[in-house]
CSV table of C-alpha atoms and ligand atoms in Angstrom, one decimal:
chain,number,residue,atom,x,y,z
A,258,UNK,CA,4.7,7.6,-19.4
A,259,UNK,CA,5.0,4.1,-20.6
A,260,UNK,CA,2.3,1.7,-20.7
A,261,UNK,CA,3.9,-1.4,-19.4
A,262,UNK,CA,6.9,-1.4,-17.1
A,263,UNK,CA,10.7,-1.8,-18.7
A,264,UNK,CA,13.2,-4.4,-17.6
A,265,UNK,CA,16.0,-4.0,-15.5
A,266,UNK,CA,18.8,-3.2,-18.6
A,267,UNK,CA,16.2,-0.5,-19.7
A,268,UNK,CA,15.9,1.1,-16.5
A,269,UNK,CA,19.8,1.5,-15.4
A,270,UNK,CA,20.1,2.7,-19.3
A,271,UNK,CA,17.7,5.5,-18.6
A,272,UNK,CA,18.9,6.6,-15.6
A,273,UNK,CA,22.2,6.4,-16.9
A,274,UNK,CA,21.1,9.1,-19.3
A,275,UNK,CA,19.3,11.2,-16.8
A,276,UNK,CA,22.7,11.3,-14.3
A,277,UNK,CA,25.0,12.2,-17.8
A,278,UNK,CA,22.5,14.9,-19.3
A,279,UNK,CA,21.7,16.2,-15.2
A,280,UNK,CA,17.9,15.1,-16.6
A,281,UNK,CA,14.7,13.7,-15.0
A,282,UNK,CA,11.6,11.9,-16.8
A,283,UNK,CA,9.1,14.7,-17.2
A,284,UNK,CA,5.3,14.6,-17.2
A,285,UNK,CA,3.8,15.6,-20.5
A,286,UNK,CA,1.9,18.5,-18.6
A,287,UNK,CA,1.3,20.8,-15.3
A,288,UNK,CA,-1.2,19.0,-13.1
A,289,UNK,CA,-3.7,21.9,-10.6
A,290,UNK,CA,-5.3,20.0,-8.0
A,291,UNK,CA,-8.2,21.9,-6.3
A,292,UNK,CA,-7.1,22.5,-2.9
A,293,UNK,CA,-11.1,21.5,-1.6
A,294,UNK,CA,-9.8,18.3,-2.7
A,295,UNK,CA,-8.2,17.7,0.2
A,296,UNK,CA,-10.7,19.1,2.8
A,297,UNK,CA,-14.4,18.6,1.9
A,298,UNK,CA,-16.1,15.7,3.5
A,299,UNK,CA,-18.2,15.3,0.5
A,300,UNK,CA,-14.9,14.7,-1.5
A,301,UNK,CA,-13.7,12.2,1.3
A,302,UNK,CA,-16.7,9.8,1.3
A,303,UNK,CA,-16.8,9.7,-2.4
A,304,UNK,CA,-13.2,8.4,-2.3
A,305,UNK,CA,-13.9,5.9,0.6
A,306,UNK,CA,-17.4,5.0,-1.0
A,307,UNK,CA,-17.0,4.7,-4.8
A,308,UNK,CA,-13.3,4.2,-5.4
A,309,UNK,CA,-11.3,2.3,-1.7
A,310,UNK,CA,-14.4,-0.1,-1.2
A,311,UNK,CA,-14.4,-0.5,-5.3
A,312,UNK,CA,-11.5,-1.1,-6.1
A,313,UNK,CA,-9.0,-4.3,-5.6
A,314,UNK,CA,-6.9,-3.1,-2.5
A,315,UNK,CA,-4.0,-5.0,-1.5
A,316,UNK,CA,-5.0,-5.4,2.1
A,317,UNK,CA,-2.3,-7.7,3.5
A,318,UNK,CA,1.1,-9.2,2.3
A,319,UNK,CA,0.3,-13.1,2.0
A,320,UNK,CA,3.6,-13.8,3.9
A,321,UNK,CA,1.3,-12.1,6.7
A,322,UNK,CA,-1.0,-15.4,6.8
A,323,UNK,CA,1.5,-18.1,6.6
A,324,UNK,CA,-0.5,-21.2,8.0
A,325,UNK,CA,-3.9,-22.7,8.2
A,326,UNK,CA,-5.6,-20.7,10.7
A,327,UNK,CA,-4.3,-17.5,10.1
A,328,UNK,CA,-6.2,-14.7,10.3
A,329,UNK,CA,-5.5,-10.3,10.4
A,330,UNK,CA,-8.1,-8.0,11.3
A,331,UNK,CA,-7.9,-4.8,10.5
A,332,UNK,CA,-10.2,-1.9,9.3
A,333,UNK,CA,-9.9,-0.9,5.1
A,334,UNK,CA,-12.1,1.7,4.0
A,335,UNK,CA,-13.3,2.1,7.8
A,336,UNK,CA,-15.0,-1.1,7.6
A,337,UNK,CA,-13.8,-4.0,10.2
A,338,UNK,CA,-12.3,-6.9,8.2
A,339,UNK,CA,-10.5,-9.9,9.1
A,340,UNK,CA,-8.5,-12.2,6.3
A,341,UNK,CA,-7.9,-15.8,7.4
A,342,UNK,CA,-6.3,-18.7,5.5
A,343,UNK,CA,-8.3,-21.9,5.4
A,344,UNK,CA,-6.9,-25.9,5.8
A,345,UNK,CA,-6.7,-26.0,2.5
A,346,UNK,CA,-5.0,-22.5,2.1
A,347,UNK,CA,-7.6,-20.6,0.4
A,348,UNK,CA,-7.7,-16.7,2.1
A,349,UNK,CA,-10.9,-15.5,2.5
A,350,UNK,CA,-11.6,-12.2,3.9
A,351,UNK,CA,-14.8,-11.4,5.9
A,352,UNK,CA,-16.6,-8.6,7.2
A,353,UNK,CA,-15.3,-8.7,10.9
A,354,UNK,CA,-18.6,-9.0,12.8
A,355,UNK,CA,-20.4,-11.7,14.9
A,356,UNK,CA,-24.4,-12.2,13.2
A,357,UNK,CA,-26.1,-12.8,16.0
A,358,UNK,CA,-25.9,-9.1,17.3
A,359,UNK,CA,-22.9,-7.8,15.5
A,360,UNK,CA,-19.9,-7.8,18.0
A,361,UNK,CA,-16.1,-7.6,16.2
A,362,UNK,CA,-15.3,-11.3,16.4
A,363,UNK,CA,-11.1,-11.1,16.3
A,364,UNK,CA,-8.5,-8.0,16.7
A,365,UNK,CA,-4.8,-8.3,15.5
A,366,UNK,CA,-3.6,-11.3,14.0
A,367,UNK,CA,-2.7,-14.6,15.0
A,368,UNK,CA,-4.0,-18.4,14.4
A,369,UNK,CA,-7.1,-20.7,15.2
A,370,UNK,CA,-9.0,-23.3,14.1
A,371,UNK,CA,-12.3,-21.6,14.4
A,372,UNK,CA,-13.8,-17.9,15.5
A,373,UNK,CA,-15.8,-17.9,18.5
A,374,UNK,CA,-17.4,-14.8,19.3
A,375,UNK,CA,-16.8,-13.5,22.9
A,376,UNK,CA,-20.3,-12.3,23.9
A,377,UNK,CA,-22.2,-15.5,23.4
A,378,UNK,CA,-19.7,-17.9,21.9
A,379,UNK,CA,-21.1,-18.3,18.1
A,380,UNK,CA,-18.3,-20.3,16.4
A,381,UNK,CA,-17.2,-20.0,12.6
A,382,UNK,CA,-15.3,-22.1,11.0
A,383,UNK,CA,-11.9,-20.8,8.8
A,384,UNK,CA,-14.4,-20.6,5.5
A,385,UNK,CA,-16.8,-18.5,7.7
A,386,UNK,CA,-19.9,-20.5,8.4
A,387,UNK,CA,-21.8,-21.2,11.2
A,388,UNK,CA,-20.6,-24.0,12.9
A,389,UNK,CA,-22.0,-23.5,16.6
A,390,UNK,CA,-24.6,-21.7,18.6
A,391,UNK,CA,-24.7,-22.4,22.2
A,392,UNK,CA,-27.9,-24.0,23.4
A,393,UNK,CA,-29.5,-24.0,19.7
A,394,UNK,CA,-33.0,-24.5,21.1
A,395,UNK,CA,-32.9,-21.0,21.8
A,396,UNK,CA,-33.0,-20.4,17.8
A,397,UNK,CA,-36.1,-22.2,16.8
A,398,UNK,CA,-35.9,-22.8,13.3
A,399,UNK,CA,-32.8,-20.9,12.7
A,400,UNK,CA,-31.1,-21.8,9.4
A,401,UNK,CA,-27.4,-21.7,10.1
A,402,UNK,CA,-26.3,-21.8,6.7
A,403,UNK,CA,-27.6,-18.3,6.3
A,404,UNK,CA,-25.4,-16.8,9.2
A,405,UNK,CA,-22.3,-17.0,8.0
A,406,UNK,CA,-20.1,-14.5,8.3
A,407,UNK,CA,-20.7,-12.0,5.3
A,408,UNK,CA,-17.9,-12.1,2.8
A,409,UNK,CA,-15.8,-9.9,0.7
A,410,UNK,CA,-14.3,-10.3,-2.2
A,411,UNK,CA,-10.7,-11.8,-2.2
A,412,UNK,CA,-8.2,-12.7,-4.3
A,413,UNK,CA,-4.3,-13.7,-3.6
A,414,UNK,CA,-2.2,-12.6,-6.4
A,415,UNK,CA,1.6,-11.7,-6.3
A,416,UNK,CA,2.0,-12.5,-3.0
A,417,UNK,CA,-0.6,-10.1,-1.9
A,418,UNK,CA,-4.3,-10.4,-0.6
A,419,UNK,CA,-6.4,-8.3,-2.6
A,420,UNK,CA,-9.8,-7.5,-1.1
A,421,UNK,CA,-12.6,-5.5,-2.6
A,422,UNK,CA,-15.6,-4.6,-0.5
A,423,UNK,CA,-17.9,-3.3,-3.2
A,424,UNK,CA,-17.2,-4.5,-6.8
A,425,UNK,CA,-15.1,-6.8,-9.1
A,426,UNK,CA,-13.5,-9.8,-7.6
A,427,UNK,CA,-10.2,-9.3,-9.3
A,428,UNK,CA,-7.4,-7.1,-9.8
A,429,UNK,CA,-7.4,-6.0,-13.9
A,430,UNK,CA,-4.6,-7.4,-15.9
A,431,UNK,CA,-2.5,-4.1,-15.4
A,432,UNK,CA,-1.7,-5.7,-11.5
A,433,UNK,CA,-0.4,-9.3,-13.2
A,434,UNK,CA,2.4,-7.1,-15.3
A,435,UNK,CA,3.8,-6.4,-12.1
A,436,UNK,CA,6.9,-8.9,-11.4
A,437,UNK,CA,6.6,-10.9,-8.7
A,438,UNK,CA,8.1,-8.9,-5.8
A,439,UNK,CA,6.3,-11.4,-2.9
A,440,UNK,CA,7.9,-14.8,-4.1
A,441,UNK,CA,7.6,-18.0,-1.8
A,442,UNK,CA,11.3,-17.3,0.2
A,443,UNK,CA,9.5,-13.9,1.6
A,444,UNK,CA,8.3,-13.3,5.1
A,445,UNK,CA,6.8,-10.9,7.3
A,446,UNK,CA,9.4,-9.1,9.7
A,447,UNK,CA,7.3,-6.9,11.5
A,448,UNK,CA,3.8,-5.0,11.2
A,449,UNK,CA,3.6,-1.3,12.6
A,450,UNK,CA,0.5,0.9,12.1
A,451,UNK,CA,0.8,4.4,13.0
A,452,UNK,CA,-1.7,7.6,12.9
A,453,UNK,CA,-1.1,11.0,11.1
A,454,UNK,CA,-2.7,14.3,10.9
A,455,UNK,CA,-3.0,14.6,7.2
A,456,UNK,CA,-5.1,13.8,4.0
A,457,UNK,CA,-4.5,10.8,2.9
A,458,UNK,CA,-3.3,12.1,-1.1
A,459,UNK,CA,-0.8,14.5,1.0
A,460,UNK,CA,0.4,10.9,2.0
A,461,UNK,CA,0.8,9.5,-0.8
A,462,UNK,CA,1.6,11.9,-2.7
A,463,UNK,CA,5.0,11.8,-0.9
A,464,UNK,CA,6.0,8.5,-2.2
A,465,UNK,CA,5.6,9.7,-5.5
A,466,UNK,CA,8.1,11.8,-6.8
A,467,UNK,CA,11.9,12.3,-6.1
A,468,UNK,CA,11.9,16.3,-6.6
A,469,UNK,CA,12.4,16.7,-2.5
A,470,UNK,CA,15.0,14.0,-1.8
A,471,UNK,CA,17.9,16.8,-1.3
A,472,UNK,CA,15.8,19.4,0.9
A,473,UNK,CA,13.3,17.0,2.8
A,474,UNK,CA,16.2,13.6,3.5
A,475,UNK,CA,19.2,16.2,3.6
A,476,UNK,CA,20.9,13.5,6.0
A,477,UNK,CA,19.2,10.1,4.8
A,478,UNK,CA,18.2,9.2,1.8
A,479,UNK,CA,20.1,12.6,0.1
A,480,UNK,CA,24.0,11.1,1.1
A,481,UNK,CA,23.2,8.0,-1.1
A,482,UNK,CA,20.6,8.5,-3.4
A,483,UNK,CA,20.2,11.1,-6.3
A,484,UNK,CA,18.1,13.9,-6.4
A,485,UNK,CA,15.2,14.6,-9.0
A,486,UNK,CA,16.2,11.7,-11.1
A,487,UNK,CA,13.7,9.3,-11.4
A,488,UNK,CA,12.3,7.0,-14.0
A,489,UNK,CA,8.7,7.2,-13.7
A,490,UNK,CA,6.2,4.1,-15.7
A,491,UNK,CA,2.3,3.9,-15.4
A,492,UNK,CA,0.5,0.5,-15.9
A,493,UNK,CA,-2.8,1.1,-15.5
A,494,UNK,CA,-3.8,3.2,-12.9
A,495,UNK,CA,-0.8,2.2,-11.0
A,496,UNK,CA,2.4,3.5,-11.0
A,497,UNK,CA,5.8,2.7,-10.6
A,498,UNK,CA,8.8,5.2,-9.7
A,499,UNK,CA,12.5,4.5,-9.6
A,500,UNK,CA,14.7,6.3,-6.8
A,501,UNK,CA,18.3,5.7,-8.3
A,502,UNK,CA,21.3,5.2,-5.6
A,503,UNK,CA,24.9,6.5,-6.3
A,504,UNK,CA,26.3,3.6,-6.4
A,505,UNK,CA,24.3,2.6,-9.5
A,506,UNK,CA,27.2,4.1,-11.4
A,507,UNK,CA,29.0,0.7,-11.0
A,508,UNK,CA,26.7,-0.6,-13.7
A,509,UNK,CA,28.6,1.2,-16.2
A,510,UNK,CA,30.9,-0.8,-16.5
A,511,UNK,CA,28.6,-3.7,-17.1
A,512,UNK,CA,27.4,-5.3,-20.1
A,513,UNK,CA,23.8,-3.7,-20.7
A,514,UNK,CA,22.3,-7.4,-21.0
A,515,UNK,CA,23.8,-8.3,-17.2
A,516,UNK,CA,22.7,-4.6,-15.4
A,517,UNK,CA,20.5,-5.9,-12.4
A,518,UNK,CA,18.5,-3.2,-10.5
A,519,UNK,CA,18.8,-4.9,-6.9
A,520,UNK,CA,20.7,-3.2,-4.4
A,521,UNK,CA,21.2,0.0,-7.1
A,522,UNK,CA,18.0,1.8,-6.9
A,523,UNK,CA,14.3,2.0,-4.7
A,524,UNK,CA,11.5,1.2,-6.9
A,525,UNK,CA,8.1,2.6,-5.5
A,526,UNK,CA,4.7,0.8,-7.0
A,527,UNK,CA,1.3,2.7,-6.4
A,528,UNK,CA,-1.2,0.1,-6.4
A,529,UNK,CA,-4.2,2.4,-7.1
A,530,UNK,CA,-5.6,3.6,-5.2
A,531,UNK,CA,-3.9,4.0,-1.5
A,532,UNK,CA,-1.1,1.1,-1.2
A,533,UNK,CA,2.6,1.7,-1.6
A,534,UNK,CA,5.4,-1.1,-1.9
A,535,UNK,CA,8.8,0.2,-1.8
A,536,UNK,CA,11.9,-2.2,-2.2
A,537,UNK,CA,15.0,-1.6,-0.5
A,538,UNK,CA,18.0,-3.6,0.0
A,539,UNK,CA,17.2,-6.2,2.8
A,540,UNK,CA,13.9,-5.8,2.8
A,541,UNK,CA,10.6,-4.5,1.3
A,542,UNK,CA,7.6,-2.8,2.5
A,543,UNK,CA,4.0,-2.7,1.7
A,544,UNK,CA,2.2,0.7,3.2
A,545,UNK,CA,-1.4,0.6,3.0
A,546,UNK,CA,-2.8,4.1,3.4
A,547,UNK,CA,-5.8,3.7,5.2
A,548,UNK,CA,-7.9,6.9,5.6
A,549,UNK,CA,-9.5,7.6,8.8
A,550,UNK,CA,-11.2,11.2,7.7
A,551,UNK,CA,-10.8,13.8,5.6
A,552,UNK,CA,-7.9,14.7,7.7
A,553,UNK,CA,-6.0,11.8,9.5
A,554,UNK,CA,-4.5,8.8,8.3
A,555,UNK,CA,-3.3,5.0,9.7
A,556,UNK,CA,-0.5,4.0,8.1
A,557,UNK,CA,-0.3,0.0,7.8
A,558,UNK,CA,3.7,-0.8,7.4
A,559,UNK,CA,4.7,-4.0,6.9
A,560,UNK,CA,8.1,-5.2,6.2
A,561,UNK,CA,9.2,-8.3,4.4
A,562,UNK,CA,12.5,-9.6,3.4
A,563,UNK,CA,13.7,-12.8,1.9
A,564,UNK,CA,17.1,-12.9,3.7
A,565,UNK,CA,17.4,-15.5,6.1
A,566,UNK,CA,16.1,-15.3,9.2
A,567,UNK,CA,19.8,-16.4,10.9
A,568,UNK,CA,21.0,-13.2,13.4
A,569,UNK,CA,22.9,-11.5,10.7
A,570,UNK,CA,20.0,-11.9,8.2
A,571,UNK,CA,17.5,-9.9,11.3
A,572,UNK,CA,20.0,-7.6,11.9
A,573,UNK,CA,20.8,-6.5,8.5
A,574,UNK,CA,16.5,-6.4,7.9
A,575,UNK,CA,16.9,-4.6,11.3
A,576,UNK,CA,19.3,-1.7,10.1
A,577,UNK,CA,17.3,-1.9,6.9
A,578,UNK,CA,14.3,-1.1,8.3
A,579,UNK,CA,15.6,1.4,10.7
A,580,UNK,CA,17.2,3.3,7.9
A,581,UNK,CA,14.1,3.5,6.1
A,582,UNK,CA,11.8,4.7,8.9
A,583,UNK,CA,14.5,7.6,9.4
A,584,UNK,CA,13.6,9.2,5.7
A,585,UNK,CA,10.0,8.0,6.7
A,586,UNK,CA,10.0,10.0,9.4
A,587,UNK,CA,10.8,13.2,7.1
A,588,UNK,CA,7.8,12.4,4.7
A,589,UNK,CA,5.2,12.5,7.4
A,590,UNK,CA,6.6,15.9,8.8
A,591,UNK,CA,5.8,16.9,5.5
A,592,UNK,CA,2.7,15.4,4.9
A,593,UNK,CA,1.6,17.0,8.5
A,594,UNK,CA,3.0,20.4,7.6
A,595,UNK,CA,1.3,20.6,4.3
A,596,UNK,CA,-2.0,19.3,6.5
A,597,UNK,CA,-1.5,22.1,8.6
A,598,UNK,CA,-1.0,24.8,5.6
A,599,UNK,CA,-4.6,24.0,4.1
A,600,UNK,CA,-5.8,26.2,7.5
A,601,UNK,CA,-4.0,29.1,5.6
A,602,UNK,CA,-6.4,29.2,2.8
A,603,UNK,CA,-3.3,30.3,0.9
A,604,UNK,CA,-4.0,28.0,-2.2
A,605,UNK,CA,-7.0,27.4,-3.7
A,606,UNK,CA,-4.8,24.8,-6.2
A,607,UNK,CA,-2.0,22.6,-5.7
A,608,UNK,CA,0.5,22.9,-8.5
A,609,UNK,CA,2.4,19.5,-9.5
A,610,UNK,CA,5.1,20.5,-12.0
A,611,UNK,CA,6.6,18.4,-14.5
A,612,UNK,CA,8.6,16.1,-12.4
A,613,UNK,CA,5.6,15.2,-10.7
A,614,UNK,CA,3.6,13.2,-13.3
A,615,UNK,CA,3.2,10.0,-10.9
A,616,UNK,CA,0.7,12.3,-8.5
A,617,UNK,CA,-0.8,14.2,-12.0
A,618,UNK,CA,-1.6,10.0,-12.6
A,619,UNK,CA,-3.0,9.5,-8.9
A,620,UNK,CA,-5.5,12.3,-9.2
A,621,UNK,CA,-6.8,11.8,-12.9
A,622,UNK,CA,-7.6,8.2,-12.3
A,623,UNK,CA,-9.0,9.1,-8.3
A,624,UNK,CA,-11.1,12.2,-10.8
A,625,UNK,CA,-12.0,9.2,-13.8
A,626,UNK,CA,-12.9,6.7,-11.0
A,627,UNK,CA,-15.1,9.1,-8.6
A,628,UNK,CA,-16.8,9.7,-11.8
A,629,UNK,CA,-17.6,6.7,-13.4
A,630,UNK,CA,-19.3,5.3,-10.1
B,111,FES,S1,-22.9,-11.3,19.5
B,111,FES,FE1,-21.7,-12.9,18.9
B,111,FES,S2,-22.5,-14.6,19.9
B,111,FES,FE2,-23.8,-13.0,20.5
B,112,FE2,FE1,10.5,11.3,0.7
């Protein structure tokens, strides 16, 4: 794999290649996963404790806190948190409980000028302190300046809003060579969070390769995209994997310098350790892969587009989106069904073969990271 990610003429040249010589980018080796991997809850609270909360997480699009006041609750890592922009447009994210006795102060999203807790109406302001306690007397002595709400690391980079519970504030350099798929034009089209019965590597190890396109998307993705031909680039601990269309053929008969990947090709980014952005035609999508336990998962799907936001441009976002959550659909049978296998005690390894290299990449960092902490 390549350190640092190729441009656009590169790409279409290489998958060019792989369609005229029926060829694939391989992985320089087998990869054996141990199947107790995927089921021990020891396993599963090392990778929520030392590598989710550790590491900078994408937790939100920032198209998903457009004004002052915003704010989006959700849990990451199974900890309550709620990101909200400030008057002066900084995002800071919190952990999402009231300190005087600890109640969840906001669900969802939506927009305020200050949090006031529902049990005893506490108020923060949009930087998280202390602005109000009801009858104050009641609090001899109290220093509100300490009760503010506790915060997490946040940085917004790329368009994103990266949060890190537990460790550095910022996302390492291998994040800023990432082009800038989140410019100002984008917005958030719609948020949908749904719950499977699987591990969440047997997740995301579905986004990662392009080995199953023919037999798992026979009648979606299959009819316009190729099969087992994929470019596949690490940078960093991240990964990026590019899902050719047909039609790229067209960009044969254009000069190498003009080929442009929009419109001709999927590109999947991994952003170590459990986020997924996948760029389609109208519109792209950020999946956060949240794990729940060692054997469910909430997906976190939001979709963004930059097309305008006139009826054709919602309906063609619309169809977009539609499309994708067709093939979407097939991944999570999958995912479930290979859940439901581990019961067979069948395999005490998972084998990832040579076309598989992005997942080989997933697991040695997720093996490097659980082990440095
Ligand atoms: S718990 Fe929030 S004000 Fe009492
Ligand atoms: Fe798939």
């Amino acid at each position: 794999m390549s350190a640092t990610l190729a441009d656009d003429r590169t790409i279409v040249e290489r998958i060019l290649n792989h369609i005229d010589h029926k060829s694939t980018d391989l992985s320089s080796g087998v990869w054996h996963e141990p199947v107790d991997h995927y089921v021990s809850q020891a396993r599963f609270s090392a990778e929520i404790n030392r590598v989710l909360r550790r590491t900078p997480t994408p937790f939100c699009p920032s198209a998903a806190l457009p004004d002052a006041g915003s704010y989006l609750a959700r849990d990451a890592a199974l900890v309550p948190i709620v990101a909200m922009r400030d008057s002066d447009g900084t995002v800071r994210a919190f952990r999402n409980a009231c300190r005087h006795r600890g109640v969840q102060l906001v669900e969802g999203s939506g927009c305020k000028k200050a949090l006031t807790c529902r049990y005893h109406a506490w108020t923060y302001g949009l930087d998280g302190r202390l602005r109000g306690i009801p009858d104050e007397h009641g609090f001899p002595g109290i220093d509100k300046n300490s009760y503010g709400l506790i915060p997490v690391a946040t940085v917004e980079k790329h368009g994103m809003i990266f949060v890190t519970q537990d460790g550095p504030e910022a996302p390492d350099a291998d994040i800023a060579s990432m082009p800038d798929l989140f410019g100002s034009g984008w917005r958030l089209f719609t948020t949908v969070e749904q719950e499977f019965a699987a591990n969440w590597k047997i997740v995301a190890e579905g986004f990662l390769e392009g080995y199953h396109i023919r037999s798992t998307h026979q009648d979606t993705f299959y009819p316009l995209q190729y099969d087992n031909i994929n470019v596949i680039e690490a940078f960093g601990r991240n990964s990026r994997i590019s899902f050719p269309y047909r039609r790229i053929e067209k960009l044969r008969s254009v000069a190498p310098a003009e080929r442009r990947t929009a419109g001709m090709l999927t590109q999947v980014y991994h952003i170590f350790p459990n986020v997924m952005i996948a760029t389609f035609p109208t519109n792209t999508i950020m999946t956060v892969l949240e794990p729940l336990a060692v054997d469910r998962t909430r997906l976190v799907t939001y979709t963004l587009s930059n097309l305008t936001e006139d009826r054709e441009g919602r309906a063609a976002i619309s169809q977009g989106r539609d499309f994708v959550t067709a093939g979407a659909a097939e991944d999570r049978d999958m995912a479930c069904a290979a859940q439901r296998g581990l019961a067979s005690k069948a395999n005490h390894v998972f084998t990832f073969g040579l076309f598989e290299g992005a997942i080989r990449h997933f697991h040695q960092n997720l093996e490097a990271a659980i082990a440095i902490a």
